[in-house]
Coordinates of C-alpha atoms in Angstrom, one line a residue:
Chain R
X12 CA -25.9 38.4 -8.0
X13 CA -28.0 39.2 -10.5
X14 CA -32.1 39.0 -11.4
X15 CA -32.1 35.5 -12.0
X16 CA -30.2 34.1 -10.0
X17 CA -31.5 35.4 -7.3
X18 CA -35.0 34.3 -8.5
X19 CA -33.8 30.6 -8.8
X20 CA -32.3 31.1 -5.3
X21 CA -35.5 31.6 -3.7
X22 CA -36.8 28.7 -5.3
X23 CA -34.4 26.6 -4.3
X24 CA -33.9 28.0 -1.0
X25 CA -34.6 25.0 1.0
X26 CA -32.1 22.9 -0.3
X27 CA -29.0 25.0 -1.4
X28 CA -25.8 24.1 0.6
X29 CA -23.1 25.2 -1.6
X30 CA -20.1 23.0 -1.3
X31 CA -16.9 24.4 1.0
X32 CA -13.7 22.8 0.6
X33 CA -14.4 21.4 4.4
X34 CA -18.2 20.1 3.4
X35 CA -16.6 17.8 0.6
X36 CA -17.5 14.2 1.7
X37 CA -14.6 12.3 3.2
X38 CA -16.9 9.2 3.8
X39 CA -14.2 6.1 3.4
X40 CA -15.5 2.7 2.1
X41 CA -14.2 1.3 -0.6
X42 CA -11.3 3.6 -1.4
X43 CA -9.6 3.6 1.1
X44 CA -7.2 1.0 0.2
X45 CA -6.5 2.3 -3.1
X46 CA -5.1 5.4 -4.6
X47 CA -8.3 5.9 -6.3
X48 CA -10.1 9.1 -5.9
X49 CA -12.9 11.3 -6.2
X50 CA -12.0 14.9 -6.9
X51 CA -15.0 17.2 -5.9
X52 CA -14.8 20.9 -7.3
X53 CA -16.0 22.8 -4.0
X54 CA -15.8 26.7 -3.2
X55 CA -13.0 28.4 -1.2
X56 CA -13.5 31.2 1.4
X57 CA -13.5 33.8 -1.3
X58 CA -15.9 31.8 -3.4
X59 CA -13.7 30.4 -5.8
X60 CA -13.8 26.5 -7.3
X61 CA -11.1 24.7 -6.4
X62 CA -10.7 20.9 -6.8
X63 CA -10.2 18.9 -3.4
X64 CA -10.0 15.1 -3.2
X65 CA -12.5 12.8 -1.6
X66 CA -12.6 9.3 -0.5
X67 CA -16.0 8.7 -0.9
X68 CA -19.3 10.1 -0.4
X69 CA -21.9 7.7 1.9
X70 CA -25.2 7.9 -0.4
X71 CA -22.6 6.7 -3.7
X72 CA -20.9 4.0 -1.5
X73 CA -24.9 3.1 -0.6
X74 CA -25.2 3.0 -4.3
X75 CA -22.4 0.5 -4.8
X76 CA -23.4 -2.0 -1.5
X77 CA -27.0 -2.6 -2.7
X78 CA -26.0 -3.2 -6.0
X79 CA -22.5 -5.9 -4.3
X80 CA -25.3 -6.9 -2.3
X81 CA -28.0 -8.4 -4.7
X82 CA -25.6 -10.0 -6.7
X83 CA -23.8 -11.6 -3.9
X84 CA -27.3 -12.6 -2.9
X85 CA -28.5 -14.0 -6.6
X86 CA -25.0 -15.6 -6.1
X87 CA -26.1 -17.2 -3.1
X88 CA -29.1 -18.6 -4.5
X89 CA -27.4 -20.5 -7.6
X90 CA -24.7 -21.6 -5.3
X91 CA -27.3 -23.7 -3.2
X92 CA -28.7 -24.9 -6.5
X93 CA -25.1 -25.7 -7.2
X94 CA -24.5 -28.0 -4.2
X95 CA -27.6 -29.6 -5.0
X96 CA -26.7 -30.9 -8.2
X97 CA -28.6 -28.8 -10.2
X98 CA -26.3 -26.5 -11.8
X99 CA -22.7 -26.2 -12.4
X100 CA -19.9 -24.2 -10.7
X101 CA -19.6 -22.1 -14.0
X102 CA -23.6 -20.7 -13.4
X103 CA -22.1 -19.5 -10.1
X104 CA -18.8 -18.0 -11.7
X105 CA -20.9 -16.6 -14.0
X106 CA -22.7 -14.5 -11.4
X107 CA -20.4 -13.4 -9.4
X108 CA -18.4 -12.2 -12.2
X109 CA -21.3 -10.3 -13.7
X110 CA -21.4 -12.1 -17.0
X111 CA -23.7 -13.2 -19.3
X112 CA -23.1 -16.2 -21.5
X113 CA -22.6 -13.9 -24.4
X114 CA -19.8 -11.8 -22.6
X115 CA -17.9 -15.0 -21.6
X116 CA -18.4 -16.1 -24.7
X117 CA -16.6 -13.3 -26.8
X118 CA -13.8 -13.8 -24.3
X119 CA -13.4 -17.5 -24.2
X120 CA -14.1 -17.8 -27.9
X121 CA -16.7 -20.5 -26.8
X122 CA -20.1 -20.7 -28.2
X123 CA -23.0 -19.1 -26.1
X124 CA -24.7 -22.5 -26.7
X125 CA -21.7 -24.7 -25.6
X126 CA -21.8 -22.3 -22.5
X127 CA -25.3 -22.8 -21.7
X128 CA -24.5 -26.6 -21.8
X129 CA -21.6 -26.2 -19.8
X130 CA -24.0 -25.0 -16.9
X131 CA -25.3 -28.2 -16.9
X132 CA -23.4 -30.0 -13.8
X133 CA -22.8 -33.5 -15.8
X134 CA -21.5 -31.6 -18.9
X135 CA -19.2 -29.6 -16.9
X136 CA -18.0 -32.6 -14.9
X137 CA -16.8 -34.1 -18.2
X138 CA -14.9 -30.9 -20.0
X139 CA -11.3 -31.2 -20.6
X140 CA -8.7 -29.0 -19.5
X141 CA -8.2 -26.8 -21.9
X142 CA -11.9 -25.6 -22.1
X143 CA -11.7 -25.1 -18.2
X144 CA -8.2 -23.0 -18.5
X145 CA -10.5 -20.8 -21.1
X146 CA -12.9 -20.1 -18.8
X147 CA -10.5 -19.4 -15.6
X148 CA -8.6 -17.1 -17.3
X149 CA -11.6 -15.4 -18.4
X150 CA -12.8 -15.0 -14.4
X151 CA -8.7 -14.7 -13.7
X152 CA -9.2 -17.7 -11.3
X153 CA -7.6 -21.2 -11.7
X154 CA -8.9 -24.1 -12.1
X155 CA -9.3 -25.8 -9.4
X156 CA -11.4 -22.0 -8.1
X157 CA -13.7 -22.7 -11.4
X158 CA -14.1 -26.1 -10.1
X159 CA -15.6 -25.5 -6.7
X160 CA -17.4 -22.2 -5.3
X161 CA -14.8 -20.8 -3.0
X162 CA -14.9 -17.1 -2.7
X163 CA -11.9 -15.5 -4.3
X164 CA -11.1 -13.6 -1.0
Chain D
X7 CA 11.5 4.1 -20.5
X8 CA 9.5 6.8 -18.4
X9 CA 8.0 9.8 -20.2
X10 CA 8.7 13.0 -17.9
X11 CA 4.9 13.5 -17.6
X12 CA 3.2 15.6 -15.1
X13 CA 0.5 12.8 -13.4
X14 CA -2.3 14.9 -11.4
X15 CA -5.8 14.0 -9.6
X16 CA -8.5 14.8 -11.8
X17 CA -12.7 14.4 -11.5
X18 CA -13.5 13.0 -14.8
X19 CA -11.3 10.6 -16.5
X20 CA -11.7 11.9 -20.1
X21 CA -11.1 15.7 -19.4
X22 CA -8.3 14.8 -17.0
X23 CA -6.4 13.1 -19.5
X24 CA -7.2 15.9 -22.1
X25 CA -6.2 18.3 -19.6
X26 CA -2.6 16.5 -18.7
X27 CA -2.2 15.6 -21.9
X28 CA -2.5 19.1 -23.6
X29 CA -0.4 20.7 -20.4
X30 CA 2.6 18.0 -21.6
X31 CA 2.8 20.0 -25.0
X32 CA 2.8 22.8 -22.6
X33 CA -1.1 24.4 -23.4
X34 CA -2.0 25.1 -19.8
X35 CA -5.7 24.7 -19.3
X36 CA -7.6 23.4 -16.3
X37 CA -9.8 20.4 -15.9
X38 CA -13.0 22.3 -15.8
X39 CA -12.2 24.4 -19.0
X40 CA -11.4 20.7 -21.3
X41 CA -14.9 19.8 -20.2
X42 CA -16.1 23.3 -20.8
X43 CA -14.8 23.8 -24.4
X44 CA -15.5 20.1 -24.7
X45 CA -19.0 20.5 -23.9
X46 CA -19.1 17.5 -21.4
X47 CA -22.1 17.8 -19.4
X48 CA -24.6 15.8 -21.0
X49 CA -27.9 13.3 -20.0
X50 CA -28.9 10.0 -21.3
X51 CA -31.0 7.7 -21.0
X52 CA -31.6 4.7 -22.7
X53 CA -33.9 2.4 -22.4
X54 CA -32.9 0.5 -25.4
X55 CA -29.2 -0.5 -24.1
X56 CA -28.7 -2.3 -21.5
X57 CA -25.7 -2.2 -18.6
X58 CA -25.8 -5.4 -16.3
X59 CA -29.4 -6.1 -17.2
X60 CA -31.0 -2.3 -16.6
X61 CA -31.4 0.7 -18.9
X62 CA -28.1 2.7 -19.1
X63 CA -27.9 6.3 -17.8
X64 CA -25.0 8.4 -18.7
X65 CA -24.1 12.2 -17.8
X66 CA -21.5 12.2 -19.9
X67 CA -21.1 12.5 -23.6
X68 CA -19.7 9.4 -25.9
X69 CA -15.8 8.5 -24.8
X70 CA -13.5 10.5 -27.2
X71 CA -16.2 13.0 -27.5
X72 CA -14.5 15.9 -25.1
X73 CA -10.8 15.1 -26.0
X74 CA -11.9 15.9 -29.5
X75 CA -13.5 18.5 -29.1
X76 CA -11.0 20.0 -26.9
X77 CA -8.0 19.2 -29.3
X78 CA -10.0 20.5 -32.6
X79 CA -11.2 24.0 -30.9
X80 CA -7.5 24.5 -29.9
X81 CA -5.5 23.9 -32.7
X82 CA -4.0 21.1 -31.3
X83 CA -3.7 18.3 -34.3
X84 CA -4.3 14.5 -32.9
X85 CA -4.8 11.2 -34.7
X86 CA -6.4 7.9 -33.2
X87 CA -6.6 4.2 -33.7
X88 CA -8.8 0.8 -32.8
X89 CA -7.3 -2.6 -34.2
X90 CA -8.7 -5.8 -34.8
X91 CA -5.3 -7.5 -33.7
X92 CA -4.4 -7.4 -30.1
X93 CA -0.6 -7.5 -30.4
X94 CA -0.2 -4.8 -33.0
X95 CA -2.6 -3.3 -30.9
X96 CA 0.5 -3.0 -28.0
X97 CA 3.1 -3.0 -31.0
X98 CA 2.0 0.6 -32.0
X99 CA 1.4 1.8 -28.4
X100 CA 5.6 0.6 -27.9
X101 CA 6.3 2.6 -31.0
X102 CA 4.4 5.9 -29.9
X103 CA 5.8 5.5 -26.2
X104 CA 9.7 4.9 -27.7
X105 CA 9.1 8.4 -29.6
X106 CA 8.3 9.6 -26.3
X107 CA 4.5 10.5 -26.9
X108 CA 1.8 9.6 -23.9
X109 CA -0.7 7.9 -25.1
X110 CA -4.3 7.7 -24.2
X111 CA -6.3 4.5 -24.1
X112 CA -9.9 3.7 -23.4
X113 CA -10.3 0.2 -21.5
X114 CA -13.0 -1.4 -19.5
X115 CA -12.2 -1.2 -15.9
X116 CA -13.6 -4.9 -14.9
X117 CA -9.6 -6.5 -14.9
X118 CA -8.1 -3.6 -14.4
X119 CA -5.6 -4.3 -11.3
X120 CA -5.6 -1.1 -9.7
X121 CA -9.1 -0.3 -9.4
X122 CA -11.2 -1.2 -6.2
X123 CA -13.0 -4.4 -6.7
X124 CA -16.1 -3.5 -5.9
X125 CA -15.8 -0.5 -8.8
X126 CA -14.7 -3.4 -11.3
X127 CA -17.9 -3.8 -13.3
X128 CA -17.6 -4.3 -17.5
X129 CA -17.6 -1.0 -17.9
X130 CA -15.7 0.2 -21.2
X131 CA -15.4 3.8 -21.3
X132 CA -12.5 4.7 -18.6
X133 CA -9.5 6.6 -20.0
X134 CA -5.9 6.6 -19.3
X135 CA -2.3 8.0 -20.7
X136 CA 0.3 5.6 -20.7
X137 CA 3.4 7.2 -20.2
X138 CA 6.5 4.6 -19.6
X139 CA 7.1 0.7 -20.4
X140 CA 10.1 -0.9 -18.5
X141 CA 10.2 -4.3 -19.5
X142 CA 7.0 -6.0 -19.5
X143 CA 5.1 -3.6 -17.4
X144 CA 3.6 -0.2 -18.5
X145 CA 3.7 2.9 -16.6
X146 CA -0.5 4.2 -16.7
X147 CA -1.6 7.9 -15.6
X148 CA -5.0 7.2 -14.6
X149 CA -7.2 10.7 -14.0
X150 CA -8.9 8.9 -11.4
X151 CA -5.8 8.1 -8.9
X152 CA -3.4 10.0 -6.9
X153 CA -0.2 8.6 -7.6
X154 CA 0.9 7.0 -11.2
X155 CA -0.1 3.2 -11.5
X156 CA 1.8 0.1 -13.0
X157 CA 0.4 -2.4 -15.1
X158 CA 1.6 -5.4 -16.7
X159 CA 1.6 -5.9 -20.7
X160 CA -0.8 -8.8 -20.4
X161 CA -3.5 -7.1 -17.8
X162 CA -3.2 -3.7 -20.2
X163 CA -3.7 -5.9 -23.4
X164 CA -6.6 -7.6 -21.5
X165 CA -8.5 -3.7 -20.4
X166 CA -7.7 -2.9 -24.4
X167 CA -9.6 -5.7 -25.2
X168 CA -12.7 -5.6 -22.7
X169 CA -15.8 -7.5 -24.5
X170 CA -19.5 -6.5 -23.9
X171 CA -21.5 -2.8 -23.9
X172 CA -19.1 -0.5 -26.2
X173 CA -15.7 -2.7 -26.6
X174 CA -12.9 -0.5 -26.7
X175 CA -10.9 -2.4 -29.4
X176 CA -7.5 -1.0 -28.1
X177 CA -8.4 2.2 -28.8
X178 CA -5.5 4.4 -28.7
X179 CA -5.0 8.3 -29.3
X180 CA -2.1 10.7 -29.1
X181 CA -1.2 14.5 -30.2
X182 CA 0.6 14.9 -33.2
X183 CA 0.7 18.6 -33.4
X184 CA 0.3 21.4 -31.5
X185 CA 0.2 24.8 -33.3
X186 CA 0.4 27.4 -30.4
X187 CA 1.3 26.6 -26.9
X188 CA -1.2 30.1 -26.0
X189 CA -4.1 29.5 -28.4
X190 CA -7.2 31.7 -28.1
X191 CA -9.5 30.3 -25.6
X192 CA -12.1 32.9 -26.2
X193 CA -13.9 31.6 -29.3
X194 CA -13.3 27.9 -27.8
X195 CA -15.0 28.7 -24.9
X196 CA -18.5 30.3 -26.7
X197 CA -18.7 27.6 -29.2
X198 CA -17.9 24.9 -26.8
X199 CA -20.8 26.6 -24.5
X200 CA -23.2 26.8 -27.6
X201 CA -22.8 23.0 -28.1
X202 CA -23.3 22.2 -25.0
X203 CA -26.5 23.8 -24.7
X204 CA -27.3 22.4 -28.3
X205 CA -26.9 18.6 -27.1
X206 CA -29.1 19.2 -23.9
X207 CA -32.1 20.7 -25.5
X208 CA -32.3 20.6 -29.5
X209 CA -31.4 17.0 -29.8
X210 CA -34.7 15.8 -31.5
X211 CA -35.4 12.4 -29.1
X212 CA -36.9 12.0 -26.0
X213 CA -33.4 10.0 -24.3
X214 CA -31.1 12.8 -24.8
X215 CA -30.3 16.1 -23.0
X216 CA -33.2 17.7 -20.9
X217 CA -36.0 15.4 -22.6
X218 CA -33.6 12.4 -21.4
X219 CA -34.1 13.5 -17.7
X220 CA -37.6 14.0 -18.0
X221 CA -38.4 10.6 -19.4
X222 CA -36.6 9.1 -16.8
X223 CA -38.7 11.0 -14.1
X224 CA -41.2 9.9 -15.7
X225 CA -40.6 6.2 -16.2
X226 CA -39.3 6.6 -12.7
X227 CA -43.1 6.6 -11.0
X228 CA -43.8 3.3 -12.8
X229 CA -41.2 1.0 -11.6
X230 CA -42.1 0.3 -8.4
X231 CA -45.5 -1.4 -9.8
X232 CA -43.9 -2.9 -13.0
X233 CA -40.5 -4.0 -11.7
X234 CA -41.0 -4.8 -7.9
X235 CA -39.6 -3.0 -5.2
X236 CA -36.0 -4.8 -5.4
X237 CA -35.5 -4.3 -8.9
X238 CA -36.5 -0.7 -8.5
X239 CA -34.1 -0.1 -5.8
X240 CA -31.5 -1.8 -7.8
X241 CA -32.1 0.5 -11.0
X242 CA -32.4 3.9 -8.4
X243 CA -28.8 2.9 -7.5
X244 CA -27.0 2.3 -10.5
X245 CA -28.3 6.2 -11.5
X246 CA -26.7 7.3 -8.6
X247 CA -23.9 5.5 -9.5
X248 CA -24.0 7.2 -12.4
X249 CA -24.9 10.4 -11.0
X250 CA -21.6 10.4 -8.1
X251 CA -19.3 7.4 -8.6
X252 CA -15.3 8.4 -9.4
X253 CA -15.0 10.1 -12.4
X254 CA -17.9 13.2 -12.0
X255 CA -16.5 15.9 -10.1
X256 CA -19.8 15.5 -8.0
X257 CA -23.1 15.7 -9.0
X258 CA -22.5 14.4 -12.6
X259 CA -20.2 17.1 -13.2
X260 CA -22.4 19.8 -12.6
X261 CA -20.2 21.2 -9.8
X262 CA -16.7 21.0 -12.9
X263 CA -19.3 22.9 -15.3
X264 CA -19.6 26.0 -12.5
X265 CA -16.0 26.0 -12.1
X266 CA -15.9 26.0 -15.9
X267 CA -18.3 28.7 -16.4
X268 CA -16.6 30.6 -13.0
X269 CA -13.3 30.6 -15.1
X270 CA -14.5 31.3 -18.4
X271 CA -16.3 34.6 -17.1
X272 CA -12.9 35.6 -16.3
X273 CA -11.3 34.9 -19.4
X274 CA -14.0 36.7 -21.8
X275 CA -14.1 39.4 -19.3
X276 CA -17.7 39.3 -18.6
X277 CA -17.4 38.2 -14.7
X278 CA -20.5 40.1 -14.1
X279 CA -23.1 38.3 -16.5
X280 CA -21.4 34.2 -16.2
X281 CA -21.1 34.3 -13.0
X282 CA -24.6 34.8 -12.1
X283 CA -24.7 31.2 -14.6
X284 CA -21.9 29.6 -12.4
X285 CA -24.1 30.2 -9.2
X286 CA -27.2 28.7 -10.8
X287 CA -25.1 25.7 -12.0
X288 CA -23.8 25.1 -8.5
X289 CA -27.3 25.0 -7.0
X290 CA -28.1 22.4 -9.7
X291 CA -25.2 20.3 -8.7
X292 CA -27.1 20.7 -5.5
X293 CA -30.7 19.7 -6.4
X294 CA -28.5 16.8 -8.4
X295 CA -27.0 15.9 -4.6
X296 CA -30.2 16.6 -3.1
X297 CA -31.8 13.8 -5.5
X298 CA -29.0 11.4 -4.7
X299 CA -29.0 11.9 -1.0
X300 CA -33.3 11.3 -0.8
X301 CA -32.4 8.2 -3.4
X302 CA -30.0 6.7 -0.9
X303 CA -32.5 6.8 1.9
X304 CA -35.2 5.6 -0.2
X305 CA -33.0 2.3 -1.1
X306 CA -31.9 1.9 2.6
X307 CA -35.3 2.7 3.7
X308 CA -34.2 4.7 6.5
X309 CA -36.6 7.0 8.7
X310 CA -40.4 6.8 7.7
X311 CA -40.0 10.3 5.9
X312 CA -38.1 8.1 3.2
X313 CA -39.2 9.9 -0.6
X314 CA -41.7 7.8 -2.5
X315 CA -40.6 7.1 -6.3
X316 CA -43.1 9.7 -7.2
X317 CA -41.6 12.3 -5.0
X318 CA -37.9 11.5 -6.5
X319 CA -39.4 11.6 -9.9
X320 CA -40.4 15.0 -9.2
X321 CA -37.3 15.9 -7.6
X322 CA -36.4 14.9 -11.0
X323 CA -38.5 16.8 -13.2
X324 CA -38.0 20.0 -11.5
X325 CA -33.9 19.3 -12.1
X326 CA -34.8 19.1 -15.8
X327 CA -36.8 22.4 -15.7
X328 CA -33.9 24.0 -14.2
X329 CA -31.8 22.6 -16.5
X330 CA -34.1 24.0 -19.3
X331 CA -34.4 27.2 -18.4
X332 CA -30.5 27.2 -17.6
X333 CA -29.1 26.6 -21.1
X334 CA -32.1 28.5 -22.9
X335 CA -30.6 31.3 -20.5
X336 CA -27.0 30.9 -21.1
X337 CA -27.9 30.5 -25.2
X338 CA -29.1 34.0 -25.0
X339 CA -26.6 35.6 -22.9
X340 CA -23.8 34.1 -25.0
X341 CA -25.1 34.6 -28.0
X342 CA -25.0 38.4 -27.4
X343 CA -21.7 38.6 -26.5

């Protein structure tokens, strides 16, 4: 190890773990169901990198709850507003989907202003089929889903 | 019709289909040395585009920046497309795939079937090789999963077409040419090693390279007071997500550039001088971990030792001043090989 290294090593001294194949985190939570991934380049016994797959890592599946956990929360809130009358089942869609009237829009072909209309509950209530088959297949939900605020699973 | 295509695991979705891509016209190169010669560790920050409503934070470069790179410093000839029509968009992918040549895509990952749901945010800048349609449903290796997936026409048409931050436009590319199956990975490696220290400390604005990570540190100490603690947290965790989730190799891909520069050392012959850079990289990766692991605790607000967003930042800024020194370093040193 040379000069430098070694300089940066005593800097750093209180932190350094250096990854072995057996410290690669095998943390399942939202993998575990799939065949999707992580692949971690760790260090062998004689100190070489060699790739080794991971399920998940706890602080990055952390990550990902708080962020599934405010929206689902945000959700929450419109879906009240929702069974009060005050907004339509597409404001809720809309959330829980993580879109923005302009995203829908450039997938429904509908108008960001139509949109914002359409999250009106008395608007909504009146739209014809096909306008309501635009916006289900843009959430990949039918209908009768779009219509009312069940969860998808 | 199934292309006879070697599928295989890989950290980062671009290099991994660079890498199986280039070993299918039989250049064997690993993961780490495609992101190497493809200069693929990078830092962004951008304050100016937004991802779901916060500032977006990348470690990697722009999608179709590494493959090429990778193809151009090897010899290897390629051509690529984005269409304005969706079904000539799948049209030409059936022609390429009857001739028998994978095809890489880049998609959005929000409909696509095989990913987790909870990973399935509009995020346009995942990459996959489609190797095999039988009937209406397309055979996809996807860097990012063990085993090959299937997917039908509509639902690949549909992840062509993602809308929102960066559409992909059915962005499709594909080797066309491939001069020598043993080209010289010596010159590829320095220049790919010189870029990459270019792009993360000459690039003249404060939101790229180095200067990127220290304007986020810095921004970092404010947003408890200007965005509330919720919205702070929230922001925290989509860098970590950033940072770790599929697709990094682990501490946004600091860890693949160690193996990269472990590798290379051995291919130039000069084991003694890179490797000292590979050890220094790994213990960046680690004060990259180090970050993510305090930032966790911070937004679960475990234990009362939990790092303020001043003590992260910091964490932070001493990162970028490793990083600094690092690829003024490894300039040097290269440059006098």
């Amino acid at each position: 190890m040379d000069i430098v290294t070694s300089r940066f090593a005593n800097r750093l001294i209180h932190i350094i773990y250096i990854m072995k194949i057996e410290d690669v985190p095998q943390d399942n939570k939202y993998l575990g169901s799939t065949t999707i991934r992580d692949l971690y380049y760790a260090v062998d016994d004689k100190g070489q990198y060699v790739p080794v797959a991971s399920i998940g890592w706890e602080p990055q599946s952390e990550a990902l709850r708080i962020t599934w956990d405010s929206i689902i929360e945000d959700a929450e809130s419109i879906r009240q507003e929702v069974l009060a009358g005050k907004q339509s089942p597409l404001a809720y869609h809309l959330e829980i989907h993580l879109m923005t009237p302009a995203l829908l829009s450039s997938y429904t072909g509908i108008s960001r202003k139509d949109i914002k209309k359409h999250l009106r509950p008395e608007v909504f209530a009146a739209l014809d089929a096909d306008v309501l088959q635009r916006y289900a297949d843009a959430f990949g939900i039918d209908i009768n889903e779009l219509k009312s605020l069940g969860h998808e699973d | 019709m199934k292309i006879n295509f070697e599928h295989s695991l890989a950290a980062h979705c671009e290099s991994g289909v660079t890498t199986s891509m280039l070993r299918h016209y039989g250049v064997q190169i690993s993961e780490p040395l495609a992101l190497g010669i493809g200069a693929g560790v990078f830092f962004s920050y951008m304050p100016f585009i937004k991802l779901h409503d916060m500032p977006v934070v990348s470690f990697r470069p722009l999608p179709g920046h590494i493959f090429a790179r990778v193809t151009r410093r090897l010899g290897v000839s390629i051509s690529s497309r984005r269409f304005l029509n969706q079904d000539k968009a799948m049209r030409a992918l059936d022609r390429l795939l009857e001739k028998g040549i994978p095809t890489g895509a880049i998609v959005g990952v929000f409909y696509l079937p095989y990913f987790p749901k909870e990973y399935r945010f509009h995020f346009n800048a995942h990459n996959i090789c489609i190797i095999g349609k039988e009937g209406d449903v397309y055979t996809v290796s996807d860097p990012v999963s063990v085993v090959t997936n299937e997917i039908s026409s509509a639902d690949l048409k549909r992840v062509r077409f993602a809308k929102g931050t960066w559409p992909p436009m059915g962005k499709m590319y594909w080797v066309k040419h491939v001069r020598s199956q043993t080209p010289d990975l010596k010159p590829a490696i320095l220049s790919g090693i010189l870029l990459n220290c270019r792009r993360m400390l000459d690039i003249p604005l404060p939101f790229f390279g180095v200067k990127g990570i220290s304007m986020l540190a810095s921004q970092m100490r404010e947003w408890e007071s200007k965005l509330g603690a919720r919205k702070a947290a929230l922001q925290l965790a989509q860098v970590i997500r950033m940072l770790e989730e599929i697709g990094t190799g682990g501490a946004g891909f600091r860890y693949m550039y160690a193996a990269f520069l472990q590798e290379a050392s051995v291919i130039l012959g000069k084991e003694s001088l890179l490797n000292g850079y590979a050890s220094r990289m790994t213990m960046i990766g680690d004060a990259w971990r180090d970050f993510a692991f305090e930032s966790a605790r911070k937004f679960k607000k475990r234990g009362d030792d939990v790092c303020s967003y001043d003590g992260l930042a910091d964490k932070l800024s001493n990162i970028a001043n490793l990083e600094r020194s690092f690829f003024a370093d490894l300039r040097e040193a290269v440059k006098k090989l």
